[in-house]
Short mmCIF file of C-alpha atoms and ligand atoms in Angstrom, two decimals:
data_model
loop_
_atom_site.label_atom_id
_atom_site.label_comp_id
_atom_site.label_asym_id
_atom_site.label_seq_id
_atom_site.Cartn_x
_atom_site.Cartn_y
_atom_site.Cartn_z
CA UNK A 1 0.00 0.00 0.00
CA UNK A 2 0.75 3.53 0.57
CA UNK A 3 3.19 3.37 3.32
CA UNK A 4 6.31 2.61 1.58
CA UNK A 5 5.78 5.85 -0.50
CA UNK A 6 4.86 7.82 2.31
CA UNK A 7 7.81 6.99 4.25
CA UNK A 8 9.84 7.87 1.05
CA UNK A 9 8.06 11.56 0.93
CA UNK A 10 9.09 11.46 4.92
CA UNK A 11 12.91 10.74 4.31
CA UNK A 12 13.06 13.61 1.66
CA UNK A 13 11.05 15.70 3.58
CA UNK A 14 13.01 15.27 6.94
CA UNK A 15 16.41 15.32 5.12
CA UNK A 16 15.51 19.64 5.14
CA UNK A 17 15.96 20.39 8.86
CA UNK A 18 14.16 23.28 7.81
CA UNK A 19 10.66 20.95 6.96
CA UNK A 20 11.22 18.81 9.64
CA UNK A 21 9.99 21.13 12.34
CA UNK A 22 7.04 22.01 10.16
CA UNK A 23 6.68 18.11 10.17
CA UNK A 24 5.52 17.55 14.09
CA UNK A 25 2.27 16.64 14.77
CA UNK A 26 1.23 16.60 11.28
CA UNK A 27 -0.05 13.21 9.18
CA UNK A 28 3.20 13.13 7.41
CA UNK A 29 5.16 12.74 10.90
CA UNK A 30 6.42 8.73 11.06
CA UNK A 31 6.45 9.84 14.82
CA UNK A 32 2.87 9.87 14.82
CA UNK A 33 1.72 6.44 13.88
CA UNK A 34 2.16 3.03 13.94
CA UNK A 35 1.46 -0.21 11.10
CA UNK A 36 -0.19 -2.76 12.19
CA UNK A 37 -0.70 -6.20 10.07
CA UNK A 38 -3.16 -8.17 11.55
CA UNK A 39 -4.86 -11.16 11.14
CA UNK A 40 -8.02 -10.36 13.08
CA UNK A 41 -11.31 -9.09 11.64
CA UNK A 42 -10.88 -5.31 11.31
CA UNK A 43 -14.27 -4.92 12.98
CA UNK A 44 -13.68 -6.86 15.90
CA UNK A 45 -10.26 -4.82 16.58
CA UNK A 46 -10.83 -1.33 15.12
CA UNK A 47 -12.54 0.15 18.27
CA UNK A 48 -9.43 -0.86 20.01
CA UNK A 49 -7.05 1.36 17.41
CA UNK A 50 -9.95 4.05 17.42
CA UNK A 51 -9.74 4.16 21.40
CA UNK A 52 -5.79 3.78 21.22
CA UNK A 53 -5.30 6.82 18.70
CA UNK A 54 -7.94 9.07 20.99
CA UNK A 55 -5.67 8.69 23.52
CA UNK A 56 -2.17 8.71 22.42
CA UNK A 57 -2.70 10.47 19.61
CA UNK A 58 -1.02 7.73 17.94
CA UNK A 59 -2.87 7.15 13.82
CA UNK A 60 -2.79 3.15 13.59
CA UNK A 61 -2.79 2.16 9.69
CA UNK A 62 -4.19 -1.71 9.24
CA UNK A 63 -3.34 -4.11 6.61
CA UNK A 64 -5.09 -6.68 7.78
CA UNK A 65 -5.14 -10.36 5.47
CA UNK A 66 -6.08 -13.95 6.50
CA UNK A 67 -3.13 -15.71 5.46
CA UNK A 68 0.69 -14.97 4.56
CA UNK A 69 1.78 -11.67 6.62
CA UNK A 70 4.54 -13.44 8.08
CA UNK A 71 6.03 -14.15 4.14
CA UNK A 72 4.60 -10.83 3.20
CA UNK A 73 6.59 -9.40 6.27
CA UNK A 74 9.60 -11.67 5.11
CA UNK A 75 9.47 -10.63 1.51
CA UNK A 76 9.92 -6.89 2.40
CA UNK A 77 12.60 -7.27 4.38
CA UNK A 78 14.04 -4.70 5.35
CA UNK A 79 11.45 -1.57 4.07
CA UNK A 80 8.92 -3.16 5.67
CA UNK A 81 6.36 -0.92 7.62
CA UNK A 82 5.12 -3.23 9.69
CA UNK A 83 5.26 -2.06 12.94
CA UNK A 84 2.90 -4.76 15.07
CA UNK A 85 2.14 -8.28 13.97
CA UNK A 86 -1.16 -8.71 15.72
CA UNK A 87 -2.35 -12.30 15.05
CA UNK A 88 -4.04 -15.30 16.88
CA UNK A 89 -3.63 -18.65 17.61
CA UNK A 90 0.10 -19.88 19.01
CA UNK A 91 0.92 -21.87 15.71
CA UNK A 92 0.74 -18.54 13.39
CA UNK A 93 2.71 -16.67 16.64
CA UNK A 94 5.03 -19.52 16.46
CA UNK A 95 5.18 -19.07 12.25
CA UNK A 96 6.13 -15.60 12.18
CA UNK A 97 9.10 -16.30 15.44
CA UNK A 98 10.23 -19.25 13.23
CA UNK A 99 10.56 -17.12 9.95
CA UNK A 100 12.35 -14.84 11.56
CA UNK A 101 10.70 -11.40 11.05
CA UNK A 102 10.62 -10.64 14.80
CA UNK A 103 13.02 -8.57 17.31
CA UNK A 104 12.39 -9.85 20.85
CA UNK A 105 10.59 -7.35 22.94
CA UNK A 106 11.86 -5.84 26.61
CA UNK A 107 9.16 -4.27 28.54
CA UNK A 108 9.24 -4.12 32.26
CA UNK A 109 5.72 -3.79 31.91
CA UNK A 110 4.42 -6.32 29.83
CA UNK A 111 6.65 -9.07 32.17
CA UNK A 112 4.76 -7.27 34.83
CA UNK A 113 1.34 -8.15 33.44
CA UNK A 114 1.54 -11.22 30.91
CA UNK A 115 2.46 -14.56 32.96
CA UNK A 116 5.03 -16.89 31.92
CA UNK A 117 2.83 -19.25 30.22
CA UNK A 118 1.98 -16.51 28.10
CA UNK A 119 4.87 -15.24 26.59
CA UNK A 120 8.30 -16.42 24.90
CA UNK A 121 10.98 -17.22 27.30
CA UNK A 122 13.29 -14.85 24.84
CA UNK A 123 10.07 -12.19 24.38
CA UNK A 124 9.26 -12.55 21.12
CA UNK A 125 5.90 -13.05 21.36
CA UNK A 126 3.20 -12.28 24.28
CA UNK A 127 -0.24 -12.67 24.43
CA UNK A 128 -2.96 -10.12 24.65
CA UNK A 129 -5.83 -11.86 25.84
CA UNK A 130 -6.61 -15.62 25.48
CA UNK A 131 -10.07 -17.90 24.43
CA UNK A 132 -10.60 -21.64 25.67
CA UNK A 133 -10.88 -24.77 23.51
CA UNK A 134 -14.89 -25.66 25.21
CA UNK A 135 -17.76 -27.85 24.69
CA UNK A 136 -20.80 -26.89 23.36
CA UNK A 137 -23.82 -29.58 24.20
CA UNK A 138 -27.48 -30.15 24.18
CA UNK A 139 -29.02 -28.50 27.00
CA UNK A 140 -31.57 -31.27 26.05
CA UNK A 141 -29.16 -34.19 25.88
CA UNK A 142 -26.51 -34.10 27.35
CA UNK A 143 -26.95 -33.85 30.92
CA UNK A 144 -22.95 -34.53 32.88
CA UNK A 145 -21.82 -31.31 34.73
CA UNK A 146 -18.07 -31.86 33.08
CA UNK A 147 -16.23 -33.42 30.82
CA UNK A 148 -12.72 -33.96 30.08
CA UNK A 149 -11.00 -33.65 26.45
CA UNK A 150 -9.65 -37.66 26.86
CA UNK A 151 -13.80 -38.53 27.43
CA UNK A 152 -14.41 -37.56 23.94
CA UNK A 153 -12.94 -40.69 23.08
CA UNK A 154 -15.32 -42.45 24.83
CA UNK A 155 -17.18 -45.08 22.82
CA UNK A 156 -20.37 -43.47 24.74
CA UNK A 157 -20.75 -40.47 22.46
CA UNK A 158 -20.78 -42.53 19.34
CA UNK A 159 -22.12 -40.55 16.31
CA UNK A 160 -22.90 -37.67 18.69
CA UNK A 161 -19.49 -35.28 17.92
CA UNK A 162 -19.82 -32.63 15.66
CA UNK A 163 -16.56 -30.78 15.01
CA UNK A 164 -14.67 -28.06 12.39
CA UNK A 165 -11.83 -29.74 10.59
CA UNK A 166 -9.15 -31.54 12.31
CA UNK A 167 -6.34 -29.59 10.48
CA UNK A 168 -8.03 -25.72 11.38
CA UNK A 169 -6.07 -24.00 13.79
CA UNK A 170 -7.93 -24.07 16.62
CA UNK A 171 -8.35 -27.84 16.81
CA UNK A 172 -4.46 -28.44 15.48
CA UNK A 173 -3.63 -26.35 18.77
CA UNK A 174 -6.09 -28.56 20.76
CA UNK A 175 -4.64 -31.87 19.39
CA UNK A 176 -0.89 -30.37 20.08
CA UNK A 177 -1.85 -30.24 23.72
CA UNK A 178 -3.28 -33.34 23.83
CA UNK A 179 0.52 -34.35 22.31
CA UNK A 180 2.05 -32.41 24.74
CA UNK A 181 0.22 -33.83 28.01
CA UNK A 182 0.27 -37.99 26.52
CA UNK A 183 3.03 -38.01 23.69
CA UNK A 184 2.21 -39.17 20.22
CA UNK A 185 1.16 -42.72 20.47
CA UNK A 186 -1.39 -41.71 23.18
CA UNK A 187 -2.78 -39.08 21.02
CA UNK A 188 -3.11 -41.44 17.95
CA UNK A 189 -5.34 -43.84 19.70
CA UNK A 190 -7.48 -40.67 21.07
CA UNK A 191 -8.02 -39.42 17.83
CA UNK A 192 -8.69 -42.12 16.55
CA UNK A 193 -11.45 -42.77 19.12
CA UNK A 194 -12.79 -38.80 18.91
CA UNK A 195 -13.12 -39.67 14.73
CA UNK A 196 -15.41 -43.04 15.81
CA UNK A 197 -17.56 -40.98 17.58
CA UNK A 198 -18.61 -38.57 14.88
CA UNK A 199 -22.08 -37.67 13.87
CA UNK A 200 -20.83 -36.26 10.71
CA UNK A 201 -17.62 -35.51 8.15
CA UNK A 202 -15.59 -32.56 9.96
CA UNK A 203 -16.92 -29.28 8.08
CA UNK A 204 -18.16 -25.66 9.27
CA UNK A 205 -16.37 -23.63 11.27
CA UNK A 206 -17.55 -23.64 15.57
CA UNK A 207 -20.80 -21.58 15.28
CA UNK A 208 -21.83 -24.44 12.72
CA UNK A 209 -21.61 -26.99 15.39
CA UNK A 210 -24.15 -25.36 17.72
CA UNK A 211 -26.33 -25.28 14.89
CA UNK A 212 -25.77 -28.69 13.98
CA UNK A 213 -26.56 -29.36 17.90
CA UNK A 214 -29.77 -27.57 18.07
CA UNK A 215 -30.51 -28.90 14.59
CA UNK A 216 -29.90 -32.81 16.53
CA UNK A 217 -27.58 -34.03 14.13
CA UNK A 218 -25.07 -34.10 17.38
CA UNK A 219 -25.05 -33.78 20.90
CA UNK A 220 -21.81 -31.98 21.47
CA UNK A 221 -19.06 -30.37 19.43
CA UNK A 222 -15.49 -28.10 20.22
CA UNK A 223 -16.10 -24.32 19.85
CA UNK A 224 -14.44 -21.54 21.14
CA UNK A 225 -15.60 -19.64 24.05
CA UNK A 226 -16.39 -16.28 22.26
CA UNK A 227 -18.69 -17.48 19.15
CA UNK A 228 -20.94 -18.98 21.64
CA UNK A 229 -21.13 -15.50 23.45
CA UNK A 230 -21.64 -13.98 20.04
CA UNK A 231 -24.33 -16.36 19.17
CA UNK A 232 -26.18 -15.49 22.20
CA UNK A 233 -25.43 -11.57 22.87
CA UNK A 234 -25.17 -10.32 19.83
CA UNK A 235 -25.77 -12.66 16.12
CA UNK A 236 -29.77 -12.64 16.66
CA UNK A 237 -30.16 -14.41 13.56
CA UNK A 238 -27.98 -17.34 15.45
CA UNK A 239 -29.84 -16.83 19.02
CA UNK A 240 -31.49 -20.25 18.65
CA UNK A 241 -28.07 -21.84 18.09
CA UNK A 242 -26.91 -20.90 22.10
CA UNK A 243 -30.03 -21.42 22.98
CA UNK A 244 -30.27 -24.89 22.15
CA UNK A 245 -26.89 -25.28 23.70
CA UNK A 246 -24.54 -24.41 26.66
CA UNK A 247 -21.02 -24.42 27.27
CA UNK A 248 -19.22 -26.72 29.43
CA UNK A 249 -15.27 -25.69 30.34
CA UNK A 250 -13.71 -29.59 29.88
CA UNK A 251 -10.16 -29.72 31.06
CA UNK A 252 -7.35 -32.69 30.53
CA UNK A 253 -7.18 -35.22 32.98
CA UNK A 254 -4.15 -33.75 34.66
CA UNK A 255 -4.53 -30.63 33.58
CA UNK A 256 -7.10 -27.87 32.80
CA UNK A 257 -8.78 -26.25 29.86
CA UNK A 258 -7.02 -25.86 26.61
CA UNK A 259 -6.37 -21.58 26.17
CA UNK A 260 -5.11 -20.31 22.85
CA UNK A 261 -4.12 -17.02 22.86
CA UNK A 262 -4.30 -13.57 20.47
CA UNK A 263 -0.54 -12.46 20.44
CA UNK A 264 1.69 -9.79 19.46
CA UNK A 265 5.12 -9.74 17.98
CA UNK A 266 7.50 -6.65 17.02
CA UNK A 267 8.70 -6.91 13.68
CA UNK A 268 12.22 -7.08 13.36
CA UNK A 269 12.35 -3.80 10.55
CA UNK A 270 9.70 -1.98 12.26
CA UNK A 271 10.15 1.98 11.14
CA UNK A 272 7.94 3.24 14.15
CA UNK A 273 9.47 0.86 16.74
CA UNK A 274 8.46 3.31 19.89
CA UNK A 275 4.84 3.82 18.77
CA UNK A 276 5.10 -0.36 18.25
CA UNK A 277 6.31 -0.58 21.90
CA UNK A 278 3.65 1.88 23.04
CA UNK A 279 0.69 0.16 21.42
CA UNK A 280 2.00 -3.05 22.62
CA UNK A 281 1.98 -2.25 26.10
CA UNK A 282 -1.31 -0.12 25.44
CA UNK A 283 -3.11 -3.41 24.39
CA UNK A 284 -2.26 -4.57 27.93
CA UNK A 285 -3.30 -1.94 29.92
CA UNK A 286 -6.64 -1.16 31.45
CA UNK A 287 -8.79 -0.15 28.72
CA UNK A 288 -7.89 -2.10 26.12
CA UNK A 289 -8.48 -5.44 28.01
CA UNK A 290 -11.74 -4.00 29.52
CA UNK A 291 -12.39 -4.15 25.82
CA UNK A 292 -10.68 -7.56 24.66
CA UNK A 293 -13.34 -8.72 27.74
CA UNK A 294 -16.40 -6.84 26.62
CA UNK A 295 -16.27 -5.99 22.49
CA UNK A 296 -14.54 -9.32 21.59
CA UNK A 297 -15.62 -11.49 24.30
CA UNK A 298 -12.15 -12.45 25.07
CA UNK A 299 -10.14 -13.67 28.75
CA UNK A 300 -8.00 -10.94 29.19
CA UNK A 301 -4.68 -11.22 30.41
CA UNK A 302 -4.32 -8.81 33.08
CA UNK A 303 -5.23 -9.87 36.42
CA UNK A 304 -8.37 -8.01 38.36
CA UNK A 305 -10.21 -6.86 34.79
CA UNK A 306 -13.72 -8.61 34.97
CA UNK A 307 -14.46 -10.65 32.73
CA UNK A 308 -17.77 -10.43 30.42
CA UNK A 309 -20.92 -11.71 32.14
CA UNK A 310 -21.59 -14.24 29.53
CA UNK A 311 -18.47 -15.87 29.23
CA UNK A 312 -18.51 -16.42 33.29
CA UNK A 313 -21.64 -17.55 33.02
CA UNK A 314 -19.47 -20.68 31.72
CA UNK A 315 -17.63 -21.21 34.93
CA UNK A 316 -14.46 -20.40 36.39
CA UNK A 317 -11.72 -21.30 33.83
CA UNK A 318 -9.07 -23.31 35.02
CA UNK A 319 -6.46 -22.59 32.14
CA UNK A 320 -4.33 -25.52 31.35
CA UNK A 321 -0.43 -25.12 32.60
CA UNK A 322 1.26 -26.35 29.73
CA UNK A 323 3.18 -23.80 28.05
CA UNK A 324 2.05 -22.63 25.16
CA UNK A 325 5.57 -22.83 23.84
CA UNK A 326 5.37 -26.82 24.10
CA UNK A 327 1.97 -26.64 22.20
CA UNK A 328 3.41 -24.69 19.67
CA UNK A 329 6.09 -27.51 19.33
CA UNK A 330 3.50 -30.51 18.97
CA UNK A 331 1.67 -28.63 16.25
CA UNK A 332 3.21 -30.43 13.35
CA UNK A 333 3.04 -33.85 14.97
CA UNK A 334 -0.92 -33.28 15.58
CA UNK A 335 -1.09 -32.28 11.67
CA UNK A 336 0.30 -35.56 10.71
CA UNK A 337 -1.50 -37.62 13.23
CA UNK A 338 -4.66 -35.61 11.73
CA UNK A 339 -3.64 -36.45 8.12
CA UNK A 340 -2.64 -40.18 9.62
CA UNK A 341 -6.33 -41.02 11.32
CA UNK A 342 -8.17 -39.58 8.24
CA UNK A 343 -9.76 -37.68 11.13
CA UNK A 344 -11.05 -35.51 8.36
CA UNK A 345 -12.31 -37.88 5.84
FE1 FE2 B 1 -12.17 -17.34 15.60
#
């Protein structure tokens, strides 16, 4: 886009000392904003930049895509604008640390709020707010109180399962924690149980399997924590779809519930590296995770901001302790065991 021409005009321009004081505060100043590539809906994050730019002062410019920033990132080396690579899931956060595009980040403050299990050892990645791996099942049918991940195994819930593909991101991050908790063989023999129990070919995406629910083609299904809370607060068309259904927090035997996270990483190039740094640490403070809790329905990350009334209506989650990290590393061997299985044919 534009950028790479604007910062040209903004070289030339600030190469006069004379312009260069004309330049403050206006839209031309690279001191006054910040690239972000994203791969989050633009409407879902927007009000966040909006509220971030009121305050700061800060203009956030989005490209936002739903595949390839990390190559795109890669391919521009080193004239790339992006500032902030603002993605989710911990495979694609993994991706873009593995392809080597990032600088690792030092913030006293984001050690301060993001725990352990929610960053890189070497800080090139944290998370921003996090979603659980959950149940959805038939108010009507399904009675239990819990459930574990290993039950879905269970011959019990034979041709009652309706799940997204095995090979999406969300379940692929699922699966690599199943990995990471049992080892390989373990999670061969699970999968191959969980594909037994289907109702039906893995297809849709999670709001599809609460329809398939309420629709009885299955009893339960895997969905993530926030389409359900969409479904229900906000997608009237979909209303019928949570309220056939409720949400169950399952956990792992030894463990708790699968979390996947919506991270940030600082481009290694970035042009606007302090406004990077100071959106970074923005996205962890107060307001923003008042509104990663409220607008997108997310857990945030910082301790003692409430969480939204619908997703507690789920429970208390019990996030699972297994670094993310190790996830991350089990991600391939869950594609293959996927691929192995035929979980998806
Ligand atoms: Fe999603």
């Amino acid at each position: 886009m534009a950028f790479t021409s604007v910062r040209a005009l903004v070289r030339v321009l600030a190469a006069s000392t004379a312009l260069a004081g004309c330049l403050a505060g206006s839209a031309f100043a690279q001191s006054g904003e910040v690239n972000v590539y994203t791969y989050r809906e633009q409407k879902l994050i927007q009000p966040l930049f909006d509220a971030f730019t009121k305050e700061t002062g800060v203009k956030v410019n989005v490209i936002s895509a739903s595949s390839g920033l990390e190559q795109r990132i890669k391919t521009e080396g080193a004239n790339s604008p992006a500032d902030v690579l603002l993605t989710v899931d911990i495979g694609r956060v993994e991706d873009a640390v593995q392809a080597g595009i990032t600088q690792p980040i030092t913030s006293a403050t984001l050690d301060k709020v993001v725990g352990p299990a929610l960053r890189d050892p070497e800080g090139h990645w944290y998370a921003v707010s996090m979603r659980a791996r959950v149940i959805y099942a038939s108010k009507e049918r399904v009675k239990q109180a819990t459930i574990t991940y290993e039950e879905l195994a269970d011959p019990k819930w034979k041709g009652k399962i309706c799940i997204r593909s095995g090979q999406h991101i969300y379940n692929n991050a699922l699966f690599a924690a199943y990995v990471a908790h049992h080892g390989e063989a373990k999670a061969e023999e699970w999968l191959k149980g969980v594909k037994a129990n289907l109702a039906q070919k893995p297809s849709g995406g999670d709001r599809e399997v609460a329809r398939d629910i309420a629709a009885g083609k299955c009893d339960i299904g895997l969905g993530n924590t926030y389409y359900w809370a969409l479904m229900n607060d906000v997608e009237t068309d979909k209303k019928a779809w949570a309220d056939a259904t409720r949400v169950m927090l399952p956990s792992f035997q030894n463990g708790g519930t699968h979390v996947n996270v919506s991270g940030v990483v600082l481009p290694k190039h970035a042009p606007n590296k302090a406004n990077a740094m100071k959106l970074i640490e923005w996205l962890v403070g107060d307001h923003a995770q008042h509104m990663y809790a409220d607008v997108n329905y997310e857990y945030p990350v910082r301790d003692g901001i409430a969480i939204n009334k619908t997703i507690a209506s789920y429970g208390t989650l019990k996030a699972d302790a297994m670094p993310l990290s190790r996830v991350a590393a089990n991600k391939k061997a869950a594609a293959n065991l996927v691929d192995k299985v035929g979980f998806d044919q």
